[in-house]
mmCIF file of C-alpha atoms and ligand atoms in Angstrom:
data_model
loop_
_atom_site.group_PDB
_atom_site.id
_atom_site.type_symbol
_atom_site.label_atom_id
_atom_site.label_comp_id
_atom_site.label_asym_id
_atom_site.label_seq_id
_atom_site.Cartn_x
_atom_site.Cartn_y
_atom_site.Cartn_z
ATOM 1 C CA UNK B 1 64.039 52.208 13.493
ATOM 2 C CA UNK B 2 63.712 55.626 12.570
ATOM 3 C CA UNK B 3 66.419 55.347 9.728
ATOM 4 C CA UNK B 4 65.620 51.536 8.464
ATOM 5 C CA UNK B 5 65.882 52.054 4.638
ATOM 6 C CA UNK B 6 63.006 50.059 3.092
ATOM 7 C CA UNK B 7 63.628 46.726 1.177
ATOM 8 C CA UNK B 8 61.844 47.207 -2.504
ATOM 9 C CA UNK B 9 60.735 43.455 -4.451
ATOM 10 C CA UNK B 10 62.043 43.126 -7.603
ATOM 11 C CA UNK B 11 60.322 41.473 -10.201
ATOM 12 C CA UNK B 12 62.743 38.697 -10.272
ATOM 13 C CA UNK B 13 61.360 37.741 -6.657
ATOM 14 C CA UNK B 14 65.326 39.262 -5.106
ATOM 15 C CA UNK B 15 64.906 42.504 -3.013
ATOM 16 C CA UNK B 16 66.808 45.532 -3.148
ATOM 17 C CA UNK B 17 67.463 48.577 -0.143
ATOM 18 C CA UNK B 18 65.531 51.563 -1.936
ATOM 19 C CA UNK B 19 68.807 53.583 -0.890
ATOM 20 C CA UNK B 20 72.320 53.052 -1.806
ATOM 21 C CA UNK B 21 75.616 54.853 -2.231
ATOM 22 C CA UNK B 22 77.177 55.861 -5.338
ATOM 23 C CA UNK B 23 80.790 55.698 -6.546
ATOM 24 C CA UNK B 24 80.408 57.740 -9.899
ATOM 25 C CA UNK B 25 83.296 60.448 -10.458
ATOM 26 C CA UNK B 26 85.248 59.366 -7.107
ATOM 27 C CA UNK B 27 88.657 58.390 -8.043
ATOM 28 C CA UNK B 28 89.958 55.275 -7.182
ATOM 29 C CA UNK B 29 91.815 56.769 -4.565
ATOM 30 C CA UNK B 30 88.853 58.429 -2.752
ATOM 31 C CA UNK B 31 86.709 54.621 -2.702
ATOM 32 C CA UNK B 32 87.680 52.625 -0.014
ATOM 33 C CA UNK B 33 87.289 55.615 2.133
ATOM 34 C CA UNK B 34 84.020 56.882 0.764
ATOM 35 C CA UNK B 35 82.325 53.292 0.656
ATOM 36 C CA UNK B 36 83.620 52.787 4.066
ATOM 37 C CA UNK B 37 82.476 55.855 5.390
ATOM 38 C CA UNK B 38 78.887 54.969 3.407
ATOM 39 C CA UNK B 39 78.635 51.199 4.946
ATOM 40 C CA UNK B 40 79.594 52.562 8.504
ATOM 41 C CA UNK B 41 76.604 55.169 8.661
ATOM 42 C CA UNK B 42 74.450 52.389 7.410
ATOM 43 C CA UNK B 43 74.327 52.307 3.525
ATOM 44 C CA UNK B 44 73.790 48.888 2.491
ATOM 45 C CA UNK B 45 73.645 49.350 -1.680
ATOM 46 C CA UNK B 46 76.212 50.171 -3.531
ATOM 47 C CA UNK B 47 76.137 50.913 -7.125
ATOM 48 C CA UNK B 48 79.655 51.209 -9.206
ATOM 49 C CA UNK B 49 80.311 50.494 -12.884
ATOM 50 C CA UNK B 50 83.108 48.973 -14.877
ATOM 51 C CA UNK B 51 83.051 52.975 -16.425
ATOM 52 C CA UNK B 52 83.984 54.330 -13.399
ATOM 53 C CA UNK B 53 87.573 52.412 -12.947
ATOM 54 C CA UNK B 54 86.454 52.084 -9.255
ATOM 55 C CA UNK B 55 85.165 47.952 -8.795
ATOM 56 C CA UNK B 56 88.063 46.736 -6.969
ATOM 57 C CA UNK B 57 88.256 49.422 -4.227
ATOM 58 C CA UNK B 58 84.519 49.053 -3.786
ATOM 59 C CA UNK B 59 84.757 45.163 -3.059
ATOM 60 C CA UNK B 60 87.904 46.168 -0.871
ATOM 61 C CA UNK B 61 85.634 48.845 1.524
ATOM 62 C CA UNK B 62 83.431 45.929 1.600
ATOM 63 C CA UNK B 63 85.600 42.856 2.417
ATOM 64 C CA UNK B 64 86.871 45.101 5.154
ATOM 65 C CA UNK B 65 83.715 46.350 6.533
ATOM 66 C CA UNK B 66 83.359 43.297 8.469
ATOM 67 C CA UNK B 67 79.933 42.754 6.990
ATOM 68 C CA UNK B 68 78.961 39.351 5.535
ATOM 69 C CA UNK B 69 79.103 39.641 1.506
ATOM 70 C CA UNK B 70 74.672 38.855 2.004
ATOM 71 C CA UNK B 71 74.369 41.895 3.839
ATOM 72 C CA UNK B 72 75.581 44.496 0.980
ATOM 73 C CA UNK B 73 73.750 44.555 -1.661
ATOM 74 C CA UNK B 74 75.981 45.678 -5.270
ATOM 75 C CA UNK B 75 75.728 46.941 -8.685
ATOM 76 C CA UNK B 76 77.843 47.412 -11.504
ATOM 77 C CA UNK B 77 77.661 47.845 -14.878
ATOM 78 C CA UNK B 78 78.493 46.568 -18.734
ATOM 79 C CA UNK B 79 80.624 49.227 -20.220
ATOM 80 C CA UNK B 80 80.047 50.464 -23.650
ATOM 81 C CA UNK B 81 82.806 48.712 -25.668
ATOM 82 C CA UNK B 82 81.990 45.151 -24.675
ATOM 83 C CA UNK B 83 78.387 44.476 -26.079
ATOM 84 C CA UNK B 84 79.400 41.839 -28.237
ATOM 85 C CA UNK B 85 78.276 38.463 -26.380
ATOM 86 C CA UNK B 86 81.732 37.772 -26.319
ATOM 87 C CA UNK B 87 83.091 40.372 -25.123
ATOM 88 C CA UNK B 88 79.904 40.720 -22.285
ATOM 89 C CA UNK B 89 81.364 37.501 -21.324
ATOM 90 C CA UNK B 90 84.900 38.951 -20.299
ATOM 91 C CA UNK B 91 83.850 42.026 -19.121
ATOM 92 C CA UNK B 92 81.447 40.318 -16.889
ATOM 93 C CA UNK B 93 84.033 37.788 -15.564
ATOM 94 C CA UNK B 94 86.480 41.201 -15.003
ATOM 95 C CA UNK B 95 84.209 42.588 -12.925
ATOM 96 C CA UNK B 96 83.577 39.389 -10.109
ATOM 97 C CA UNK B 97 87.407 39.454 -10.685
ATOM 98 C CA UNK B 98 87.911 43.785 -9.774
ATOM 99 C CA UNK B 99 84.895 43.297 -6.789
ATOM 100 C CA UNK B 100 87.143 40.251 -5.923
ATOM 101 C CA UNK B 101 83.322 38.479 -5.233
ATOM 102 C CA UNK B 102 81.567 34.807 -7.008
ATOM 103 C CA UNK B 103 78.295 36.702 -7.485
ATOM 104 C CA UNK B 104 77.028 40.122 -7.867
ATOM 105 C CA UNK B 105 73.516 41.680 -6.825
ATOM 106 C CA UNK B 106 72.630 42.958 -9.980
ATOM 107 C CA UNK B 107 74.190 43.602 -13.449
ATOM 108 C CA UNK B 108 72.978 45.967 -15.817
ATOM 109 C CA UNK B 109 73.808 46.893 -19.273
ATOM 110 C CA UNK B 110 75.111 50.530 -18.792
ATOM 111 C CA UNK B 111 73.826 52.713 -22.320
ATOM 112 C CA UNK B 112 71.536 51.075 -24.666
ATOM 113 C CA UNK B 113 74.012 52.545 -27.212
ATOM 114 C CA UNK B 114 71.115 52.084 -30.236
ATOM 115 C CA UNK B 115 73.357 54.201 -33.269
ATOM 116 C CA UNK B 116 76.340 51.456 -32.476
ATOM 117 C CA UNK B 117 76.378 47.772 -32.951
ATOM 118 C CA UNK B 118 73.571 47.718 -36.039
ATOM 119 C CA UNK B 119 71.289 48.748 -32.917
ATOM 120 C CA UNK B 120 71.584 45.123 -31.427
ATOM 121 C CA UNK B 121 71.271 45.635 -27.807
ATOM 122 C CA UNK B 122 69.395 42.399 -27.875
ATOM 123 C CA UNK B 123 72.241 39.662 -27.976
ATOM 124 C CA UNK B 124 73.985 41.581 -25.099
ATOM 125 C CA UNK B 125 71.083 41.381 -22.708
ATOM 126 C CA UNK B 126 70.707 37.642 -23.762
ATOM 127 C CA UNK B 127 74.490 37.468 -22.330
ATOM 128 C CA UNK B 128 73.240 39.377 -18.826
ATOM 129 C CA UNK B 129 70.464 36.340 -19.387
ATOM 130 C CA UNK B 130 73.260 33.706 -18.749
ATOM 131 C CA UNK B 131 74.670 35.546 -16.243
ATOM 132 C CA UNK B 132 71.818 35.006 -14.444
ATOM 133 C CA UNK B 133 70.762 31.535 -15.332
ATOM 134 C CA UNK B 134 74.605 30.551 -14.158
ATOM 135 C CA UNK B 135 73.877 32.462 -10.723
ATOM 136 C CA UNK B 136 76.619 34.792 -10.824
ATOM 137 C CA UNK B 137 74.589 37.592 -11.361
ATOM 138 C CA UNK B 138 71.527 37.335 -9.114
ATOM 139 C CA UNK B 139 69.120 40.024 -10.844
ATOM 140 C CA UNK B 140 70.033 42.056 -14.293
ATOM 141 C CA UNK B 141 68.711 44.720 -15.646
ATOM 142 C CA UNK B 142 69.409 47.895 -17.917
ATOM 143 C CA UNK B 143 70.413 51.705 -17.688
ATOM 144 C CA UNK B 144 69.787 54.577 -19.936
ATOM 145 C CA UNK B 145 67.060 52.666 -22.037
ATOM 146 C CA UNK B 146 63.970 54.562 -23.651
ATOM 147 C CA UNK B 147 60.692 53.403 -24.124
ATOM 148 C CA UNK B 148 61.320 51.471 -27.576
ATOM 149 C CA UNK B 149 63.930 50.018 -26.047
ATOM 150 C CA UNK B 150 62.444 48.351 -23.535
ATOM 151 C CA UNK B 151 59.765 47.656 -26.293
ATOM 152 C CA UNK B 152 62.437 45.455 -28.315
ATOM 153 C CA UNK B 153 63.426 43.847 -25.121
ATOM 154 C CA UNK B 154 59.826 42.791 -24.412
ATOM 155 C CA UNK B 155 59.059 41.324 -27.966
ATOM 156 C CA UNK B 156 62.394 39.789 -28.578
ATOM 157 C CA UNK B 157 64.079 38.586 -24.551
ATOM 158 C CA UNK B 158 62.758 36.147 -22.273
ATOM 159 C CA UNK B 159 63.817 37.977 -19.158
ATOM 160 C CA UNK B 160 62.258 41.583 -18.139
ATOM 161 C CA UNK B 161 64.986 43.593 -16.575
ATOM 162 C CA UNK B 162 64.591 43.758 -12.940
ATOM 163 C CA UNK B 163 65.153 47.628 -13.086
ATOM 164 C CA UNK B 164 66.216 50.758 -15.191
ATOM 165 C CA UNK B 165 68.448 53.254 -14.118
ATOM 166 C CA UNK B 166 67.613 56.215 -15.982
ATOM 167 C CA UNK B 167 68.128 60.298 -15.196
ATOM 168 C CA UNK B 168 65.691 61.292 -12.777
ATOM 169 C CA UNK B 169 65.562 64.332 -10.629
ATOM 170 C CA UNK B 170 63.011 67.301 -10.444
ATOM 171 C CA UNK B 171 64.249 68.877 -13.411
ATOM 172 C CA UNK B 172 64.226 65.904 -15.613
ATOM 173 C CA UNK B 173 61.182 64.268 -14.080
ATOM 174 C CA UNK B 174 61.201 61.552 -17.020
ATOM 175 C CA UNK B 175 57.861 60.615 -16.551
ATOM 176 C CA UNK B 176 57.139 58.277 -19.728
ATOM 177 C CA UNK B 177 59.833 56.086 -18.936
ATOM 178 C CA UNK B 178 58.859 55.856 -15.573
ATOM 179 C CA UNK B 179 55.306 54.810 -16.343
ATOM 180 C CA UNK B 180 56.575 52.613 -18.920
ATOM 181 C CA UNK B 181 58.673 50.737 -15.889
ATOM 182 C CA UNK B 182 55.810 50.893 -13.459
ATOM 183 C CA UNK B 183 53.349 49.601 -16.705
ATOM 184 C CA UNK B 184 55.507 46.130 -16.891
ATOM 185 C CA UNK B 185 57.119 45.343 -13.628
ATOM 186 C CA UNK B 186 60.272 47.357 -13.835
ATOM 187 C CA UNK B 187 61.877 49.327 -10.947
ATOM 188 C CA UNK B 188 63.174 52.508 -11.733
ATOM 189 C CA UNK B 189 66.332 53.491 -10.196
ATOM 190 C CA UNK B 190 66.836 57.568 -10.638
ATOM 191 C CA UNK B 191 70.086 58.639 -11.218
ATOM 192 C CA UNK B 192 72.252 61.836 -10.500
ATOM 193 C CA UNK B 193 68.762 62.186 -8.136
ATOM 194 C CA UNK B 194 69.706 65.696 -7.097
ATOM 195 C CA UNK B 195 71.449 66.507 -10.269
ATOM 196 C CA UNK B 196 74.828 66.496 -9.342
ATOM 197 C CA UNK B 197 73.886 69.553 -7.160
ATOM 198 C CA UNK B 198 72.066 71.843 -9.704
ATOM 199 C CA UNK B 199 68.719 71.487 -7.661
ATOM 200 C CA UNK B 200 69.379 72.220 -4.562
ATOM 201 C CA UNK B 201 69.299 76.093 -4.928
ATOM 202 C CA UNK B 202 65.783 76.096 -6.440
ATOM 203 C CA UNK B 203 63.743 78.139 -4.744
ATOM 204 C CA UNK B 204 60.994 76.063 -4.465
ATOM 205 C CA UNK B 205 63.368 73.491 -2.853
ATOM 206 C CA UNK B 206 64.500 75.502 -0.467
ATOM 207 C CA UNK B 207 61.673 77.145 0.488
ATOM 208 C CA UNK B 208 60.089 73.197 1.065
ATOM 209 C CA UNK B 209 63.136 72.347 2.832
ATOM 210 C CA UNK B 210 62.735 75.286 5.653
ATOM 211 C CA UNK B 211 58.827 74.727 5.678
ATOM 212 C CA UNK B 212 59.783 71.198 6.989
ATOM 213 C CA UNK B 213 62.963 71.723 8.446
ATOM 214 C CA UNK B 214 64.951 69.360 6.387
ATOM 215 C CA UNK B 215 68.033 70.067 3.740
ATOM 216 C CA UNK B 216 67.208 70.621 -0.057
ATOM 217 C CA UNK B 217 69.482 67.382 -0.448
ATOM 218 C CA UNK B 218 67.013 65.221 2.182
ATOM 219 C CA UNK B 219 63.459 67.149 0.335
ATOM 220 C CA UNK B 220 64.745 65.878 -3.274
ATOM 221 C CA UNK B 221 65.833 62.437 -2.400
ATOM 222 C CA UNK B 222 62.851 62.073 0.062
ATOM 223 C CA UNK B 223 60.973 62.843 -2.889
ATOM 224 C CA UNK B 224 61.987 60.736 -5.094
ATOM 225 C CA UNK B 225 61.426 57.759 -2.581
ATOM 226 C CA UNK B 226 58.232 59.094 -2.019
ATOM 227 C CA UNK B 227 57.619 58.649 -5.775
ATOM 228 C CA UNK B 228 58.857 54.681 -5.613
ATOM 229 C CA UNK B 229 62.215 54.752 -7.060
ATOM 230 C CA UNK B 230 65.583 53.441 -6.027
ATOM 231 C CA UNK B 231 68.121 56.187 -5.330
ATOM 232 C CA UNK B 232 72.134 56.483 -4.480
ATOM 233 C CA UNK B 233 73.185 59.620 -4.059
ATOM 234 C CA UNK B 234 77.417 60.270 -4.260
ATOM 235 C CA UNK B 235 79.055 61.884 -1.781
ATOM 236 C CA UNK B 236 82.455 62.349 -0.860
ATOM 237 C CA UNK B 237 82.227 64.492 2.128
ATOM 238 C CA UNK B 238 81.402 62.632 5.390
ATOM 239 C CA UNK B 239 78.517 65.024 6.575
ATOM 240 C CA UNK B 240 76.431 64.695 3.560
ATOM 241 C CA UNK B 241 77.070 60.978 3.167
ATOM 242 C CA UNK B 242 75.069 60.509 6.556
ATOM 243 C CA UNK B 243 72.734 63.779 5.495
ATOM 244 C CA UNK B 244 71.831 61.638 2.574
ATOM 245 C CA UNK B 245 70.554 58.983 4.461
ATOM 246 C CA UNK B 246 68.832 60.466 7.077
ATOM 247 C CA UNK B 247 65.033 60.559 4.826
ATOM 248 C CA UNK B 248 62.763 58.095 6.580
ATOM 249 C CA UNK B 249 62.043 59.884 9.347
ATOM 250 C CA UNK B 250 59.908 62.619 7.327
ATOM 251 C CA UNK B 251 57.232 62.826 5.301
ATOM 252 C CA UNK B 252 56.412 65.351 2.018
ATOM 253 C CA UNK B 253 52.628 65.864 1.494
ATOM 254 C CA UNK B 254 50.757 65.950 -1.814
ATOM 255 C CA UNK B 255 51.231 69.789 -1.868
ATOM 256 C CA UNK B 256 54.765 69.574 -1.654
ATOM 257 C CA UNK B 257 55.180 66.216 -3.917
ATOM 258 C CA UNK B 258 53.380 68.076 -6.345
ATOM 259 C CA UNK B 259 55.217 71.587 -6.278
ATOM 260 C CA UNK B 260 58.904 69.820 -6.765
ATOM 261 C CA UNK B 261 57.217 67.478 -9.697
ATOM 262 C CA UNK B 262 56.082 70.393 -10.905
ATOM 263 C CA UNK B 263 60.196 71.541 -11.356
ATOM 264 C CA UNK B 264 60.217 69.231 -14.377
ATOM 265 C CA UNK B 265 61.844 71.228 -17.400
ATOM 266 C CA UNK B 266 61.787 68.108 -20.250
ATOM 267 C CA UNK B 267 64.555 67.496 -22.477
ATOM 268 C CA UNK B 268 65.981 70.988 -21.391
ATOM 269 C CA UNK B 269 66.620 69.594 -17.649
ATOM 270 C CA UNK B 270 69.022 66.679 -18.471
ATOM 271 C CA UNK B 271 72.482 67.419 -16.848
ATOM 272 C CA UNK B 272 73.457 64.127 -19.011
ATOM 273 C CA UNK B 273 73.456 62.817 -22.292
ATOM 274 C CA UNK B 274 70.695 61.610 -23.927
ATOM 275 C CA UNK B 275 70.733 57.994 -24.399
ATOM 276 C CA UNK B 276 68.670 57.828 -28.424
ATOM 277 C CA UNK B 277 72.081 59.284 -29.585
ATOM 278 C CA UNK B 278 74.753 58.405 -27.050
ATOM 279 C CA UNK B 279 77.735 56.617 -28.462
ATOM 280 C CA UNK B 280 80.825 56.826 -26.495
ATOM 281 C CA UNK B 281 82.732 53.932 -26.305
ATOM 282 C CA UNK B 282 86.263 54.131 -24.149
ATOM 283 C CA UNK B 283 89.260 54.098 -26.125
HETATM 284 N N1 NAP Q 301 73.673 54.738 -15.190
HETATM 285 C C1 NAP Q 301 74.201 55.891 -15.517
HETATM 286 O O1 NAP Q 301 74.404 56.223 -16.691
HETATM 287 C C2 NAP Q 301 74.570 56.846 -14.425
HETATM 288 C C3 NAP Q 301 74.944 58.164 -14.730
HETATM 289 C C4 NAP Q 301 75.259 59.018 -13.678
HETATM 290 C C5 NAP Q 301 75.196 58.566 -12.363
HETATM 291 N N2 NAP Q 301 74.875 57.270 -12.094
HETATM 292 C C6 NAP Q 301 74.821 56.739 -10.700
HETATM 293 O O2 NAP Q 301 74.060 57.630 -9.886
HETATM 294 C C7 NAP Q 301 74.872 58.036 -8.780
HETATM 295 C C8 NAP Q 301 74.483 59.423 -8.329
HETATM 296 O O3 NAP Q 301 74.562 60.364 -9.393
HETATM 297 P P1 NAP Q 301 75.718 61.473 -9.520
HETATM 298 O O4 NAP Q 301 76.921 61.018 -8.802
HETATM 299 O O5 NAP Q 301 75.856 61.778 -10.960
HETATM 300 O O6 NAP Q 301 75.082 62.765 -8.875
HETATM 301 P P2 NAP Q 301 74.244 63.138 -7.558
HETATM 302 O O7 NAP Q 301 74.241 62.056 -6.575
HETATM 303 O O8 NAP Q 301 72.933 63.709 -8.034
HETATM 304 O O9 NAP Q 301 75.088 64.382 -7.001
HETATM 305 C C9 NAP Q 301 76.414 64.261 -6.553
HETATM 306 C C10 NAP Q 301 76.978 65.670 -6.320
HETATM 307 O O10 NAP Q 301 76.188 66.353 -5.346
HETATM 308 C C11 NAP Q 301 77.004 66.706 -4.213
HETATM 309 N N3 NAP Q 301 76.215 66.378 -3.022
HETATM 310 C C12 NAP Q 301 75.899 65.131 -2.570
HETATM 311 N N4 NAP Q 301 75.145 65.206 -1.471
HETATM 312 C C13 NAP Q 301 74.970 66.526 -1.214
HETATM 313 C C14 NAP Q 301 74.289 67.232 -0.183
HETATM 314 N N5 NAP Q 301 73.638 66.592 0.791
HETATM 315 N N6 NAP Q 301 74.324 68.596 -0.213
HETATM 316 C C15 NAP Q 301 74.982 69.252 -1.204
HETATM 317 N N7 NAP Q 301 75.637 68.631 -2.199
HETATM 318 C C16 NAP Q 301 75.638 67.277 -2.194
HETATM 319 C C17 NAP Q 301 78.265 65.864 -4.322
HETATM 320 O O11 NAP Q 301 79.367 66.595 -3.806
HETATM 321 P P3 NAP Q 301 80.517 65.975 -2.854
HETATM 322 O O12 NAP Q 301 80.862 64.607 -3.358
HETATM 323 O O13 NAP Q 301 81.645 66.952 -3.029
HETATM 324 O O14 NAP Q 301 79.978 65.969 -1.456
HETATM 325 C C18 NAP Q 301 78.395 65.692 -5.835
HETATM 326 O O15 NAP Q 301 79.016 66.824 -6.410
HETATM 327 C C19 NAP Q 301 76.286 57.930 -9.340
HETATM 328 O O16 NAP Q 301 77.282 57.996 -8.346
HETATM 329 C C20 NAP Q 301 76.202 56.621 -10.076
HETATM 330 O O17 NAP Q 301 76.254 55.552 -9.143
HETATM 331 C C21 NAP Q 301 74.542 56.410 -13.105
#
C-alpha cells in the first residue's frame, strides 16, 4: 500500500486523490497515450481544461482504460471567452460533450480575469452554481483567484469553491492565498508544482534529494503534499510519469520542509502570469 495516493475531503462533502495527472501543453496527439500511460501506473485524477484543446482525448484514454467512469476522478476548466452566463452554459455543455461523459468531478472557472467583463466574475460562478445544483458537475471551484477575489465570492455567492488552483511551487510559495484557502475551507491545488522544471536544479533541492535518496522531482512534489495541497504534475515521458507518483513512501522532516519553503522568491518566482492583470481571451 506503499503507493496508495491519499483521498483529501472537500468542503462540498465529495473527495478528491491528492495526486493527479496533468494534460497542460500535450498536444492532442500526445493524450490518449500520456493519460493512458498515467491511469495504467495508477493515476486516478486527471485535470485538463477547455484551454488546452485536449478534453476529448482525455475522456477517450479513459473510456478505454477499462476503469469504471467512478473510479477516475476529472477536472476541466471554463475558458476565458465564455464568462457570460450564457456562454458558461455552452461551454460547459461542450465540455461533457469533448470528455464524451453526463457528469464531471469538478469544474472550475479557469482565470478570474478581473480587468475584463466590468470585473464580474460573480454571475459566472453563479453559472458553475447550477452546474452543480443540476448534478452535472459534482464539485466547482476556481483557478488563478487572489485573495479579494475570493473575498467577493464570499460576500456576494452562496457556494464556497471546493478548491483553488493557483501557482505554487518553492519559488512561488504563495503563501497568503494559501492561508486564505486553509482560513475558509478551500483546498488548494498547486499548479506547475515543480515549475515546469525550473526547480529541480536548485541546489538546495538536490542536495535534499541525495540526503534522502529520492529525485528533485519526488522532494518538490512530496513537499508540496506534505504541505496539504492537491498536485498533478505533466509528464510526457513514461519514466517520470511513474517517478511522479512514486511520493508516499517517504517522508521530508521539518528541517527539510523548511529549507525548500525557504526557496520562496515572491512575485519574482512566478513562471506564469499574474492573475490581478491577466486578460487573454482566445481568438
Ligand atoms: N489553472 C491554471 O492556470 C494552470 C496553469 C498551468 C498548469 N496547470 C495545471 O497544472 C499541471 C502541471 O503544471 P505544468 O504542466 O505547467 O508544469 P509542471 O508539472 O510543473 O512541469 C512539467 C514539466 O516538467 C517536466 N517534468 C515532469 N516530471 C519531471 C521529472 N520527474 N523530472 C524532470 N522533469 C520533469 C515535464 O517534461 P516532459 O513532459 O518532457 O517529461 C514538463 O516539461 C498542468 O498540466 C495543468 O493541468 C494549471
Amino acid at each position: 500500500m506503499a503507493h496508495t495516493v491519499p483521498d483529501i475531503s472537500l468542503n462540498d462533502g465529495n473527495t478528491i486523490p491528492q495526486l493527479g495527472f496533468g494534460v497542460y501543453q500535450i498536444g492532442p496527439k500526445d493524450t490518449a497515450e500520456a493519460v493512458s500511460r498515467a491511469l495504467e501506473i495508477g493515476y486516478r485524477h486527471i485535470d485538463t481544461a477547455e484551454m488546452y484543446g485536449n478534453e476529448a482525448e482525455v475522456g477517450e484514454a479513459i473510456r478505454a482504460c477499462g476503469l469504471d467512469r467512478g473510479e477516475v476522478f476529472v477536472t476541466s476548466k471554463l475558458n476565458n471567452g465564455f464568462h457570460r452566463p450564457e456562454d458558461a452554459r455552452k461551454a460547459f455543455e461542450s465540455t461533457l460533450s469533448a470528455l464524451k461523459m453526463d457528469h464531471i468531478d469538478l469544474f472550475l472557472i479557469h482565470w478570474p480575469l478581473p480587468t475584463r467583463y466590468d470585473g464580474d466574475f460573480v454571475s459566472t460562478w453563479k453559472a458553475l452554481e447550477e452546474f452543480q445544483r443540476d448534478g452535472r458537475a459534482r464539485s466547482i471551484g476556481v483557478s488563478n483567484f487572489q485573495v479579494p477575489h475570493l473575498e467577493r465570492l464570499a460576500a456576494e455567492a452562496d457556494v464556497v469553491p471546493a478548491v483553488n488552483q493557483i501557482e505554487v511551487h518553492p519559488y512561488l510559495t504563495n503563501e497568503q492565498v494559501r492561508a486564505y484557502g486553509d482560513a475558509h475551507n478551500i483546498l488548494t491545488e498547486a499548479w506547475s508544482p515543480i515549475a515546469q522544471g525550473k526547480v529541480l536544479d536548485d541546489p538546495t533541492i538536490v542536495d535534499i534529494a541525495e540526503q534522502v535518496g529520492r529525485t528533485p522531482a519526488q522532494v518538490v512534489l512530496r513537499w508540496h503534499v506534505q504541505r496539504g495541497d492537491i498536485v498533478f504534475p505533466k509528464s510526457t515521458t513514461p519514466k517520470r510519469i511513474e517517478e511522479n507518483f512514486r511520493i508516499f513512501d517517504f517522508t521530508l522532516d521539518d528541517t527539510a520542509m523548511e529549507r525548500i519553503s525557504g526557496l520562496d522568491k515572491g512575485e519574482t518566482g512566478r513562471t506564469g502570469p499574474n492573475p490581478d492583470v491577466f486578460d487573454y481571451i482566445p481568438a
